[in-house]
Amino acid sequence: MKKQVLALAIAAMLLAACGKKEEPVVAVPAPVAEAPAAAPAAPVNTEEKVLNIYNWADYIPEGMIAAFEQESGIKVNYNTFENNEALHAKLVAGNSGYDIVVPTAGFAKKQIEGDLYQAIDPSKIPNYKNLNPDFMAKIAGVDPENKHLVPWAWGFTTVGINKGKVEKALGDMPMPENAWDLVFDPKYSSKLKSCGIAYLDSPSEILPIALHYVGKPPYSSDPADFKLAGDMLGKVRKDIRLFSSTMIDDIAGGKACAFVGWSGDINIAADRVKENGSKDVIVPLLPTGGGLVFIDTMAIPKDAAHPNNAHLFMDFYLRAENAASMANEMNYPTGNVAALDLIKPEIKGNSTIFLDAENTARLIPTGGFTNEVSGVLNDTYNAFKRGK
Ligand code: SPD
């Protein structure tokens, strides 16, 4: 009781010292206009915690999916495809069930035109800022305003060789100036037949380089050009040992000594051969006669059930450290500028991964065939493969 009296006395003294009189309590409405505006609530992600990804084989560092799952609580179902044609068939059939797919930009052009993808929302991908604007401008050539495609990695299709075996098979014949001669000119292919030639198994991989080799536009829509490329391919058909969708295993397993493959995969096979203690040396040849550039990209199918989770994964993948680990482990360059400082010197310094300016200038730019030409494209390839 004494304490309460003391507290009241102190309060009275303080009020008096401030010259204030006690006012009767009147309910005054708060000045509404001056109240600070409430920050907009972050949208709640109500999607089930699942993400279905469809990507190329051997294209993601070990542990990356597990790290995303652990951080996000989202369960990832990760499947792989062998070529753009297989992915395309799934998308066209509809209800693929995938939330992220990884088409090659040039090939995705017709999928974008066919309205198979939903628009990306960069505001949900804070790490989008890490992407190189020049690189994005290249993709905009097939995806206007970069509405649908987010880069995964890029590389080039070239000729790889098992150096010792090829030199032995060629004997006195020097290596050609143009690496494509090894697999497209019967003068060389007839010699390499003994140790084996492998081609990627896909019309959209082989025809652009064959068209370029015969001096025609790599993404021609003229049937006469395809006839010329088909005739050239027909002359080497008897020397081709296999059409491969598992090139890394086939190269490392010694199934061929010369191969049409992807730069990063040839480098992965080369590393694997070394790790296995073999004396064989596998090398991707520099694209002196023009390597075919590809830019693989993430896209969200129109009917994806988990687009928010897809955006979350895209943001995760675009973190500098994740994009760098893809380059470090899978041997493919990235369009992520923030990642560059984190790429190992031996990868940055490998001239068959990060090409110098001279070889970059020789690359065949990214592009795509129109839907109209797909009949002649597939017919030319299938006739070649069947040996007809
Ligand atoms: N191991 C992953 C290889 C990915 C290659 N994508 C290439 C597309 C070329 N058209």
mmCIF file of C-alpha atoms and ligand atoms in Angstrom:
data_model
loop_
_atom_site.group_PDB
_atom_site.id
_atom_site.type_symbol
_atom_site.label_atom_id
_atom_site.label_comp_id
_atom_site.label_asym_id
_atom_site.label_seq_id
_atom_site.Cartn_x
_atom_site.Cartn_y
_atom_site.Cartn_z
ATOM 1 C CA MET A 1 0.000 0.000 0.000
ATOM 2 C CA LYS A 2 2.859 2.336 0.935
ATOM 3 C CA LYS A 3 4.545 1.503 -2.449
ATOM 4 C CA GLN A 4 1.391 2.440 -4.393
ATOM 5 C CA VAL A 5 1.158 5.795 -2.646
ATOM 6 C CA LEU A 6 4.834 6.459 -3.411
ATOM 7 C CA ALA A 7 4.371 5.615 -7.102
ATOM 8 C CA LEU A 8 1.393 7.971 -7.381
ATOM 9 C CA ALA A 9 3.341 10.733 -5.701
ATOM 10 C CA ILE A 10 6.295 10.324 -8.111
ATOM 11 C CA ALA A 11 3.940 10.346 -11.118
ATOM 12 C CA ALA A 12 2.292 13.539 -9.845
ATOM 13 C CA MET A 13 5.720 15.141 -9.385
ATOM 14 C CA LEU A 14 6.825 14.222 -12.929
ATOM 15 C CA LEU A 15 3.630 15.621 -14.430
ATOM 16 C CA ALA A 16 4.007 18.800 -12.449
ATOM 17 C CA ALA A 17 7.665 19.116 -13.524
ATOM 18 C CA CYS A 18 6.563 18.895 -17.153
ATOM 19 C CA GLY A 19 3.956 21.578 -16.546
ATOM 20 C CA LYS A 20 1.230 19.214 -17.696
ATOM 21 C CA LYS A 21 -2.181 18.897 -16.219
ATOM 22 C CA GLU A 22 -3.947 15.595 -16.084
ATOM 23 C CA GLU A 23 -6.522 15.598 -18.879
ATOM 24 C CA PRO A 24 -9.751 13.633 -18.815
ATOM 25 C CA VAL A 25 -9.426 10.518 -20.957
ATOM 26 C CA VAL A 26 -11.304 11.037 -24.224
ATOM 27 C CA ALA A 27 -11.379 8.436 -27.012
ATOM 28 C CA VAL A 28 -9.740 10.130 -30.028
ATOM 29 C CA PRO A 29 -9.674 8.173 -33.325
ATOM 30 C CA ALA A 30 -6.124 7.455 -34.530
ATOM 31 C CA PRO A 31 -5.074 9.648 -37.503
ATOM 32 C CA VAL A 32 -5.577 7.059 -40.226
ATOM 33 C CA ALA A 33 -3.751 8.929 -43.004
ATOM 34 C CA GLU A 34 -0.466 9.083 -41.106
ATOM 35 C CA ALA A 35 -0.241 5.388 -40.209
ATOM 36 C CA PRO A 36 2.732 3.734 -42.009
ATOM 37 C CA ALA A 37 1.618 1.553 -44.947
ATOM 38 C CA ALA A 38 1.863 -2.142 -44.125
ATOM 39 C CA ALA A 39 4.417 -4.061 -46.252
ATOM 40 C CA PRO A 40 2.657 -6.361 -48.759
ATOM 41 C CA ALA A 41 2.556 -9.861 -47.359
ATOM 42 C CA ALA A 42 4.860 -12.301 -49.172
ATOM 43 C CA PRO A 43 2.713 -14.616 -51.306
ATOM 44 C CA VAL A 44 2.317 -17.956 -49.613
ATOM 45 C CA ASN A 45 3.496 -20.933 -51.640
ATOM 46 C CA THR A 46 0.605 -23.339 -51.277
ATOM 47 C CA GLU A 47 1.955 -25.917 -53.734
ATOM 48 C CA GLU A 48 2.588 -29.428 -52.521
ATOM 49 C CA LYS A 49 6.280 -29.848 -51.751
ATOM 50 C CA VAL A 50 7.165 -31.663 -54.962
ATOM 51 C CA LEU A 51 9.196 -30.720 -58.040
ATOM 52 C CA ASN A 52 9.562 -32.873 -61.155
ATOM 53 C CA ILE A 53 12.638 -32.154 -63.294
ATOM 54 C CA TYR A 54 13.506 -33.582 -66.727
ATOM 55 C CA ASN A 55 17.101 -32.923 -67.793
ATOM 56 C CA TRP A 56 19.897 -34.328 -69.943
ATOM 57 C CA ALA A 57 21.952 -37.151 -68.436
ATOM 58 C CA ASP A 58 25.243 -36.229 -66.722
ATOM 59 C CA TYR A 59 24.374 -32.579 -66.369
ATOM 60 C CA ILE A 60 24.061 -31.872 -62.646
ATOM 61 C CA PRO A 61 26.689 -31.966 -59.907
ATOM 62 C CA GLU A 62 26.357 -34.707 -57.358
ATOM 63 C CA GLY A 63 24.588 -33.496 -54.243
ATOM 64 C CA MET A 64 22.899 -30.458 -55.812
ATOM 65 C CA ILE A 65 19.413 -31.961 -55.742
ATOM 66 C CA ALA A 66 19.877 -33.230 -52.180
ATOM 67 C CA ALA A 67 21.052 -29.758 -51.095
ATOM 68 C CA PHE A 68 17.953 -28.148 -52.633
ATOM 69 C CA GLU A 69 15.656 -30.720 -51.032
ATOM 70 C CA GLN A 70 17.201 -30.191 -47.638
ATOM 71 C CA GLU A 71 17.004 -26.416 -47.823
ATOM 72 C CA SER A 72 13.504 -26.151 -49.306
ATOM 73 C CA GLY A 73 11.778 -29.231 -47.960
ATOM 74 C CA ILE A 74 10.690 -29.912 -51.563
ATOM 75 C CA LYS A 75 11.014 -33.489 -52.813
ATOM 76 C CA VAL A 76 12.578 -33.567 -56.273
ATOM 77 C CA ASN A 77 11.863 -36.313 -58.796
ATOM 78 C CA TYR A 78 14.698 -36.094 -61.305
ATOM 79 C CA ASN A 79 14.590 -37.941 -64.644
ATOM 80 C CA THR A 80 16.797 -37.716 -67.710
ATOM 81 C CA PHE A 81 16.276 -37.764 -71.482
ATOM 82 C CA GLU A 82 18.640 -38.510 -74.341
ATOM 83 C CA ASN A 83 17.914 -35.865 -76.909
ATOM 84 C CA ASN A 84 15.696 -32.919 -77.771
ATOM 85 C CA GLU A 85 13.430 -35.108 -79.879
ATOM 86 C CA ALA A 86 12.562 -37.304 -76.868
ATOM 87 C CA LEU A 87 11.793 -34.238 -74.743
ATOM 88 C CA HIS A 88 9.725 -32.701 -77.545
ATOM 89 C CA ALA A 89 7.590 -35.831 -77.928
ATOM 90 C CA LYS A 90 6.770 -35.739 -74.191
ATOM 91 C CA LEU A 91 5.806 -32.048 -74.299
ATOM 92 C CA VAL A 92 3.652 -32.346 -77.398
ATOM 93 C CA ALA A 93 1.799 -35.333 -75.932
ATOM 94 C CA GLY A 94 0.878 -33.098 -72.933
ATOM 95 C CA ASN A 95 0.565 -33.970 -69.238
ATOM 96 C CA SER A 96 4.258 -34.678 -69.076
ATOM 97 C CA GLY A 97 4.088 -34.186 -65.317
ATOM 98 C CA TYR A 98 7.289 -32.131 -65.400
ATOM 99 C CA ASP A 99 7.745 -28.722 -63.777
ATOM 100 C CA ILE A 100 11.178 -27.969 -65.250
ATOM 101 C CA VAL A 101 12.513 -29.290 -68.541
ATOM 102 C CA VAL A 102 15.846 -28.425 -70.168
ATOM 103 C CA PRO A 103 15.484 -27.931 -73.932
ATOM 104 C CA THR A 104 18.265 -26.566 -76.121
ATOM 105 C CA ALA A 105 17.360 -22.945 -76.893
ATOM 106 C CA GLY A 106 17.340 -23.364 -80.689
ATOM 107 C CA PHE A 107 15.116 -26.418 -80.443
ATOM 108 C CA ALA A 108 12.831 -24.683 -77.935
ATOM 109 C CA LYS A 109 11.971 -22.005 -80.511
ATOM 110 C CA LYS A 110 9.198 -24.091 -82.035
ATOM 111 C CA GLN A 111 8.023 -25.171 -78.561
ATOM 112 C CA ILE A 112 7.677 -21.511 -77.576
ATOM 113 C CA GLU A 113 5.827 -20.776 -80.800
ATOM 114 C CA GLY A 114 3.603 -23.783 -80.091
ATOM 115 C CA ASP A 115 2.755 -22.278 -76.658
ATOM 116 C CA LEU A 116 4.153 -25.256 -74.742
ATOM 117 C CA TYR A 117 5.795 -23.158 -71.995
ATOM 118 C CA GLN A 118 4.567 -20.692 -69.408
ATOM 119 C CA ALA A 119 6.208 -17.316 -68.925
ATOM 120 C CA ILE A 120 8.989 -17.098 -66.350
ATOM 121 C CA ASP A 121 8.481 -14.527 -63.567
ATOM 122 C CA PRO A 122 11.941 -13.024 -62.932
ATOM 123 C CA SER A 123 10.617 -11.289 -59.785
ATOM 124 C CA LYS A 124 10.513 -14.762 -58.217
ATOM 125 C CA ILE A 125 14.144 -15.384 -59.158
ATOM 126 C CA PRO A 126 16.340 -12.859 -57.292
ATOM 127 C CA ASN A 127 19.497 -14.501 -58.689
ATOM 128 C CA TYR A 128 18.326 -13.778 -62.237
ATOM 129 C CA LYS A 129 20.554 -10.694 -61.869
ATOM 130 C CA ASN A 130 23.601 -13.028 -62.070
ATOM 131 C CA LEU A 131 22.964 -13.754 -65.745
ATOM 132 C CA ASN A 132 25.163 -12.157 -68.363
ATOM 133 C CA PRO A 133 23.023 -9.688 -70.400
ATOM 134 C CA ASP A 134 24.985 -10.425 -73.602
ATOM 135 C CA PHE A 135 24.284 -14.098 -73.165
ATOM 136 C CA MET A 136 20.604 -13.414 -72.544
ATOM 137 C CA ALA A 137 20.517 -11.289 -75.695
ATOM 138 C CA LYS A 138 21.682 -14.358 -77.640
ATOM 139 C CA ILE A 139 18.867 -16.451 -76.183
ATOM 140 C CA ALA A 140 16.412 -13.669 -77.019
ATOM 141 C CA GLY A 141 17.111 -14.511 -80.677
ATOM 142 C CA VAL A 142 14.951 -17.616 -80.206
ATOM 143 C CA ASP A 143 12.972 -16.537 -77.111
ATOM 144 C CA PRO A 144 11.929 -12.896 -77.643
ATOM 145 C CA GLU A 145 12.319 -10.791 -74.466
ATOM 146 C CA ASN A 146 13.668 -13.858 -72.616
ATOM 147 C CA LYS A 147 10.147 -14.753 -71.575
ATOM 148 C CA HIS A 148 10.459 -18.533 -71.242
ATOM 149 C CA LEU A 149 14.044 -19.758 -71.053
ATOM 150 C CA VAL A 150 16.556 -19.531 -68.197
ATOM 151 C CA PRO A 151 20.064 -20.732 -69.082
ATOM 152 C CA TRP A 152 21.472 -23.929 -67.623
ATOM 153 C CA ALA A 153 24.801 -24.298 -69.462
ATOM 154 C CA TRP A 154 26.237 -24.087 -72.927
ATOM 155 C CA GLY A 155 28.789 -25.905 -75.025
ATOM 156 C CA PHE A 156 29.451 -27.020 -78.566
ATOM 157 C CA THR A 157 29.217 -30.152 -80.628
ATOM 158 C CA THR A 158 32.546 -31.205 -82.054
ATOM 159 C CA VAL A 159 34.722 -34.184 -82.977
ATOM 160 C CA GLY A 160 36.466 -35.999 -80.158
ATOM 161 C CA ILE A 161 39.200 -38.560 -80.616
ATOM 162 C CA ASN A 162 41.150 -41.234 -78.849
ATOM 163 C CA LYS A 163 44.463 -39.713 -79.881
ATOM 164 C CA GLY A 164 46.654 -42.814 -79.982
ATOM 165 C CA LYS A 165 44.091 -44.978 -81.764
ATOM 166 C CA VAL A 166 43.299 -42.332 -84.380
ATOM 167 C CA GLU A 167 46.955 -41.632 -85.120
ATOM 168 C CA LYS A 168 47.581 -45.346 -85.494
ATOM 169 C CA ALA A 169 44.589 -45.872 -87.784
ATOM 170 C CA LEU A 170 45.552 -42.906 -89.981
ATOM 171 C CA GLY A 171 49.131 -44.174 -90.354
ATOM 172 C CA ASP A 172 51.079 -41.804 -92.574
ATOM 173 C CA MET A 173 48.114 -39.602 -93.218
ATOM 174 C CA PRO A 174 48.360 -36.340 -91.209
ATOM 175 C CA MET A 175 45.431 -35.117 -89.176
ATOM 176 C CA PRO A 176 43.129 -32.949 -91.310
ATOM 177 C CA GLU A 177 42.949 -29.212 -90.841
ATOM 178 C CA ASN A 178 39.166 -29.452 -90.467
ATOM 179 C CA ALA A 179 38.265 -31.910 -87.679
ATOM 180 C CA TRP A 180 34.926 -32.735 -89.356
ATOM 181 C CA ASP A 181 36.820 -34.429 -92.213
ATOM 182 C CA LEU A 182 37.565 -37.292 -89.815
ATOM 183 C CA VAL A 183 33.899 -38.246 -89.638
ATOM 184 C CA PHE A 184 32.469 -36.799 -92.893
ATOM 185 C CA ASP A 185 35.159 -37.491 -95.507
ATOM 186 C CA PRO A 186 35.485 -41.124 -96.649
ATOM 187 C CA LYS A 187 39.234 -40.569 -97.132
ATOM 188 C CA TYR A 188 39.546 -40.445 -93.319
ATOM 189 C CA SER A 189 36.445 -42.302 -92.134
ATOM 190 C CA SER A 190 37.413 -45.415 -94.115
ATOM 191 C CA LYS A 191 40.645 -45.544 -92.099
ATOM 192 C CA LEU A 192 38.974 -44.864 -88.744
ATOM 193 C CA LYS A 193 36.374 -47.530 -89.373
ATOM 194 C CA SER A 194 38.768 -50.095 -87.876
ATOM 195 C CA CYS A 195 38.819 -48.412 -84.440
ATOM 196 C CA GLY A 196 35.235 -47.156 -84.664
ATOM 197 C CA ILE A 197 33.305 -43.962 -85.373
ATOM 198 C CA ALA A 198 30.312 -42.965 -83.206
ATOM 199 C CA TYR A 199 27.713 -40.293 -83.970
ATOM 200 C CA LEU A 200 25.213 -38.757 -81.570
ATOM 201 C CA ASP A 201 21.861 -40.356 -82.257
ATOM 202 C CA SER A 202 19.585 -37.461 -83.202
ATOM 203 C CA PRO A 203 18.570 -35.674 -86.424
ATOM 204 C CA SER A 204 18.879 -32.234 -84.808
ATOM 205 C CA GLU A 205 22.455 -32.992 -83.729
ATOM 206 C CA ILE A 206 23.805 -34.410 -86.985
ATOM 207 C CA LEU A 207 22.006 -32.491 -89.739
ATOM 208 C CA PRO A 208 23.096 -28.929 -88.807
ATOM 209 C CA ILE A 209 26.774 -29.907 -88.879
ATOM 210 C CA ALA A 210 26.331 -31.991 -92.019
ATOM 211 C CA LEU A 211 24.601 -29.033 -93.736
ATOM 212 C CA HIS A 212 27.366 -26.706 -92.587
ATOM 213 C CA TYR A 213 29.996 -29.169 -93.845
ATOM 214 C CA VAL A 214 28.510 -29.185 -97.346
ATOM 215 C CA GLY A 215 28.437 -25.374 -97.332
ATOM 216 C CA LYS A 216 24.749 -24.866 -96.638
ATOM 217 C CA PRO A 217 23.008 -22.949 -93.814
ATOM 218 C CA PRO A 218 23.069 -25.217 -90.720
ATOM 219 C CA TYR A 219 19.358 -24.632 -90.102
ATOM 220 C CA SER A 220 18.313 -24.602 -93.742
ATOM 221 C CA SER A 221 14.706 -25.093 -94.737
ATOM 222 C CA ASP A 222 15.517 -25.980 -98.335
ATOM 223 C CA PRO A 223 14.961 -29.688 -99.148
ATOM 224 C CA ALA A 224 17.705 -29.456 -101.805
ATOM 225 C CA ASP A 225 20.207 -28.643 -99.070
ATOM 226 C CA PHE A 226 19.098 -31.679 -97.092
ATOM 227 C CA LYS A 227 19.560 -33.810 -100.206
ATOM 228 C CA LEU A 228 23.157 -32.629 -100.462
ATOM 229 C CA ALA A 229 23.846 -33.280 -96.766
ATOM 230 C CA GLY A 230 22.138 -36.682 -96.997
ATOM 231 C CA ASP A 231 24.320 -37.643 -99.986
ATOM 232 C CA MET A 232 27.470 -36.675 -98.092
ATOM 233 C CA LEU A 233 26.368 -38.692 -95.041
ATOM 234 C CA GLY A 234 25.461 -41.639 -97.258
ATOM 235 C CA LYS A 235 29.072 -41.898 -98.424
ATOM 236 C CA VAL A 236 30.415 -42.420 -94.888
ATOM 237 C CA ARG A 237 27.531 -44.532 -93.541
ATOM 238 C CA LYS A 238 29.404 -47.810 -93.953
ATOM 239 C CA ASP A 239 32.190 -46.478 -91.704
ATOM 240 C CA ILE A 240 29.947 -45.527 -88.758
ATOM 241 C CA ARG A 241 30.022 -48.149 -86.027
ATOM 242 C CA LEU A 242 27.369 -46.786 -83.701
ATOM 243 C CA PHE A 243 24.761 -44.119 -83.054
ATOM 244 C CA SER A 244 25.022 -43.287 -79.396
ATOM 245 C CA SER A 245 22.855 -41.713 -76.729
ATOM 246 C CA THR A 246 25.297 -42.766 -74.011
ATOM 247 C CA MET A 247 28.415 -41.167 -75.414
ATOM 248 C CA ILE A 248 30.358 -40.805 -72.138
ATOM 249 C CA ASP A 249 30.110 -44.539 -71.405
ATOM 250 C CA ASP A 250 30.791 -45.487 -75.005
ATOM 251 C CA ILE A 251 33.910 -43.323 -75.274
ATOM 252 C CA ALA A 252 35.229 -44.381 -71.860
ATOM 253 C CA GLY A 253 34.420 -48.003 -72.693
ATOM 254 C CA GLY A 254 36.560 -47.780 -75.838
ATOM 255 C CA LYS A 255 33.706 -48.459 -78.268
ATOM 256 C CA ALA A 256 34.942 -45.826 -80.731
ATOM 257 C CA CYS A 257 38.084 -43.834 -81.496
ATOM 258 C CA ALA A 258 36.406 -40.847 -83.211
ATOM 259 C CA PHE A 259 33.081 -39.416 -82.172
ATOM 260 C CA VAL A 260 30.659 -36.609 -82.852
ATOM 261 C CA GLY A 261 29.876 -35.480 -79.309
ATOM 262 C CA TRP A 262 29.347 -32.588 -76.904
ATOM 263 C CA SER A 263 32.396 -30.717 -75.632
ATOM 264 C CA GLY A 264 31.685 -31.256 -71.905
ATOM 265 C CA ASP A 265 30.785 -34.924 -72.268
ATOM 266 C CA ILE A 266 33.970 -35.635 -74.219
ATOM 267 C CA ASN A 267 35.910 -33.954 -71.399
ATOM 268 C CA ILE A 268 34.031 -36.024 -68.791
ATOM 269 C CA ALA A 269 34.909 -39.206 -70.713
ATOM 270 C CA ALA A 270 38.544 -38.053 -70.907
ATOM 271 C CA ASP A 271 38.633 -37.599 -67.104
ATOM 272 C CA ARG A 272 37.010 -40.977 -66.577
ATOM 273 C CA VAL A 273 39.556 -42.744 -68.794
ATOM 274 C CA LYS A 274 42.375 -41.100 -66.798
ATOM 275 C CA GLU A 275 40.801 -42.048 -63.467
ATOM 276 C CA ASN A 276 40.540 -45.637 -64.682
ATOM 277 C CA GLY A 277 44.313 -45.644 -65.063
ATOM 278 C CA SER A 278 44.209 -46.096 -68.847
ATOM 279 C CA LYS A 279 47.000 -44.727 -71.020
ATOM 280 C CA ASP A 280 44.461 -43.674 -73.649
ATOM 281 C CA VAL A 281 44.164 -39.946 -74.197
ATOM 282 C CA ILE A 282 40.740 -38.636 -75.177
ATOM 283 C CA VAL A 283 40.560 -35.102 -76.570
ATOM 284 C CA PRO A 284 37.793 -32.919 -77.930
ATOM 285 C CA LEU A 285 39.208 -31.254 -81.044
ATOM 286 C CA LEU A 286 38.945 -27.510 -81.367
ATOM 287 C CA PRO A 287 36.175 -26.639 -83.796
ATOM 288 C CA THR A 288 38.419 -25.427 -86.604
ATOM 289 C CA GLY A 289 35.719 -26.236 -89.155
ATOM 290 C CA GLY A 290 32.955 -24.770 -86.968
ATOM 291 C CA GLY A 291 31.578 -26.334 -83.780
ATOM 292 C CA LEU A 292 27.841 -26.230 -83.312
ATOM 293 C CA VAL A 293 26.935 -24.038 -80.337
ATOM 294 C CA PHE A 294 24.161 -25.108 -78.032
ATOM 295 C CA ILE A 295 22.641 -23.301 -75.076
ATOM 296 C CA ASP A 296 20.584 -25.561 -72.837
ATOM 297 C CA THR A 297 17.890 -23.799 -70.848
ATOM 298 C CA MET A 298 15.309 -24.381 -68.119
ATOM 299 C CA ALA A 299 11.654 -23.929 -69.042
ATOM 300 C CA ILE A 300 8.344 -24.550 -67.271
ATOM 301 C CA PRO A 301 5.788 -26.547 -69.280
ATOM 302 C CA LYS A 302 2.417 -24.861 -69.671
ATOM 303 C CA ASP A 303 0.626 -27.527 -67.639
ATOM 304 C CA ALA A 304 3.230 -27.781 -64.845
ATOM 305 C CA ALA A 305 1.619 -28.412 -61.459
ATOM 306 C CA HIS A 306 4.385 -26.805 -59.380
ATOM 307 C CA PRO A 307 5.484 -23.555 -61.088
ATOM 308 C CA ASN A 308 6.365 -21.823 -57.792
ATOM 309 C CA ASN A 309 8.656 -24.679 -56.803
ATOM 310 C CA ALA A 310 10.144 -24.485 -60.293
ATOM 311 C CA HIS A 311 10.966 -20.789 -59.772
ATOM 312 C CA LEU A 312 12.503 -21.622 -56.373
ATOM 313 C CA PHE A 313 14.767 -24.209 -57.971
ATOM 314 C CA MET A 314 15.745 -21.842 -60.782
ATOM 315 C CA ASP A 315 16.772 -19.270 -58.198
ATOM 316 C CA PHE A 316 18.749 -21.897 -56.280
ATOM 317 C CA TYR A 317 20.505 -23.035 -59.473
ATOM 318 C CA LEU A 318 21.409 -19.448 -60.395
ATOM 319 C CA ARG A 319 23.316 -18.887 -57.146
ATOM 320 C CA ALA A 320 26.919 -18.197 -58.056
ATOM 321 C CA GLU A 321 28.251 -21.216 -56.151
ATOM 322 C CA ASN A 322 25.788 -23.635 -57.773
ATOM 323 C CA ALA A 323 26.355 -22.418 -61.326
ATOM 324 C CA ALA A 324 30.101 -22.629 -60.660
ATOM 325 C CA SER A 325 29.892 -26.182 -59.359
ATOM 326 C CA MET A 326 28.050 -27.208 -62.551
ATOM 327 C CA ALA A 327 30.932 -25.800 -64.628
ATOM 328 C CA ASN A 328 33.556 -27.329 -62.325
ATOM 329 C CA GLU A 329 32.032 -30.801 -62.274
ATOM 330 C CA MET A 330 30.306 -31.143 -65.640
ATOM 331 C CA ASN A 331 32.827 -29.267 -67.813
ATOM 332 C CA TYR A 332 30.329 -26.897 -69.389
ATOM 333 C CA PRO A 333 30.619 -23.079 -69.344
ATOM 334 C CA THR A 334 27.882 -21.024 -67.773
ATOM 335 C CA GLY A 335 26.136 -17.762 -68.660
ATOM 336 C CA ASN A 336 26.223 -16.847 -64.953
ATOM 337 C CA VAL A 337 28.722 -13.990 -64.533
ATOM 338 C CA ALA A 338 28.630 -14.153 -60.737
ATOM 339 C CA ALA A 339 29.921 -17.744 -60.954
ATOM 340 C CA LEU A 340 33.038 -16.950 -62.977
ATOM 341 C CA ASP A 341 35.293 -16.162 -60.007
ATOM 342 C CA LEU A 342 34.400 -19.493 -58.434
ATOM 343 C CA ILE A 343 35.314 -21.639 -61.432
ATOM 344 C CA LYS A 344 38.515 -23.652 -60.911
ATOM 345 C CA PRO A 345 41.555 -22.378 -62.856
ATOM 346 C CA GLU A 346 42.019 -25.762 -64.553
ATOM 347 C CA ILE A 347 38.457 -25.572 -65.935
ATOM 348 C CA LYS A 348 38.711 -21.913 -66.936
ATOM 349 C CA GLY A 349 42.089 -22.638 -68.473
ATOM 350 C CA ASN A 350 40.894 -25.680 -70.457
ATOM 351 C CA SER A 351 40.715 -24.352 -74.009
ATOM 352 C CA THR A 352 38.176 -27.019 -75.008
ATOM 353 C CA ILE A 353 35.732 -25.848 -72.314
ATOM 354 C CA PHE A 354 36.270 -22.083 -72.370
ATOM 355 C CA LEU A 355 37.241 -21.434 -75.989
ATOM 356 C CA ASP A 356 39.614 -18.616 -76.886
ATOM 357 C CA ALA A 357 38.365 -15.733 -79.018
ATOM 358 C CA GLU A 358 39.625 -17.255 -82.276
ATOM 359 C CA ASN A 359 37.764 -20.540 -81.776
ATOM 360 C CA THR A 360 34.696 -18.822 -80.379
ATOM 361 C CA ALA A 361 34.495 -16.858 -83.628
ATOM 362 C CA ARG A 362 34.440 -20.166 -85.541
ATOM 363 C CA LEU A 363 31.359 -21.487 -83.768
ATOM 364 C CA ILE A 364 28.150 -22.027 -85.688
ATOM 365 C CA PRO A 365 25.637 -19.776 -83.889
ATOM 366 C CA THR A 366 22.646 -21.194 -82.099
ATOM 367 C CA GLY A 367 19.508 -21.632 -84.187
ATOM 368 C CA GLY A 368 16.677 -24.020 -84.834
ATOM 369 C CA PHE A 369 14.776 -25.802 -87.588
ATOM 370 C CA THR A 370 11.250 -24.724 -88.387
ATOM 371 C CA ASN A 371 8.334 -27.099 -87.837
ATOM 372 C CA GLU A 372 7.772 -27.138 -91.603
ATOM 373 C CA VAL A 373 11.124 -28.757 -92.263
ATOM 374 C CA SER A 374 10.848 -31.469 -89.599
ATOM 375 C CA GLY A 375 9.596 -34.032 -92.152
ATOM 376 C CA VAL A 376 12.571 -33.664 -94.461
ATOM 377 C CA LEU A 377 14.945 -33.439 -91.473
ATOM 378 C CA ASN A 378 13.745 -36.725 -89.985
ATOM 379 C CA ASP A 379 13.513 -38.480 -93.362
ATOM 380 C CA THR A 380 17.068 -37.476 -94.279
ATOM 381 C CA TYR A 381 18.405 -38.669 -90.937
ATOM 382 C CA ASN A 382 16.469 -41.939 -90.898
ATOM 383 C CA ALA A 383 17.447 -42.811 -94.471
ATOM 384 C CA PHE A 384 21.086 -42.169 -93.568
ATOM 385 C CA LYS A 385 20.862 -44.261 -90.399
ATOM 386 C CA ARG A 386 19.179 -47.152 -92.198
ATOM 387 C CA GLY A 387 21.829 -46.907 -94.914
ATOM 388 C CA LYS A 388 19.292 -46.316 -97.679
HETATM 389 N N1 SPD B 1 25.676 -34.351 -70.543
HETATM 390 C C1 SPD B 1 24.807 -33.315 -70.905
HETATM 391 C C2 SPD B 1 24.865 -32.921 -72.297
HETATM 392 C C3 SPD B 1 23.883 -31.905 -72.668
HETATM 393 C C4 SPD B 1 23.930 -31.656 -74.049
HETATM 394 N N2 SPD B 1 22.942 -30.889 -74.575
HETATM 395 C C5 SPD B 1 23.248 -30.716 -75.880
HETATM 396 C C6 SPD B 1 22.269 -30.230 -76.779
HETATM 397 C C7 SPD B 1 22.830 -30.053 -78.122
HETATM 398 N N3 SPD B 1 21.915 -29.872 -79.145
#
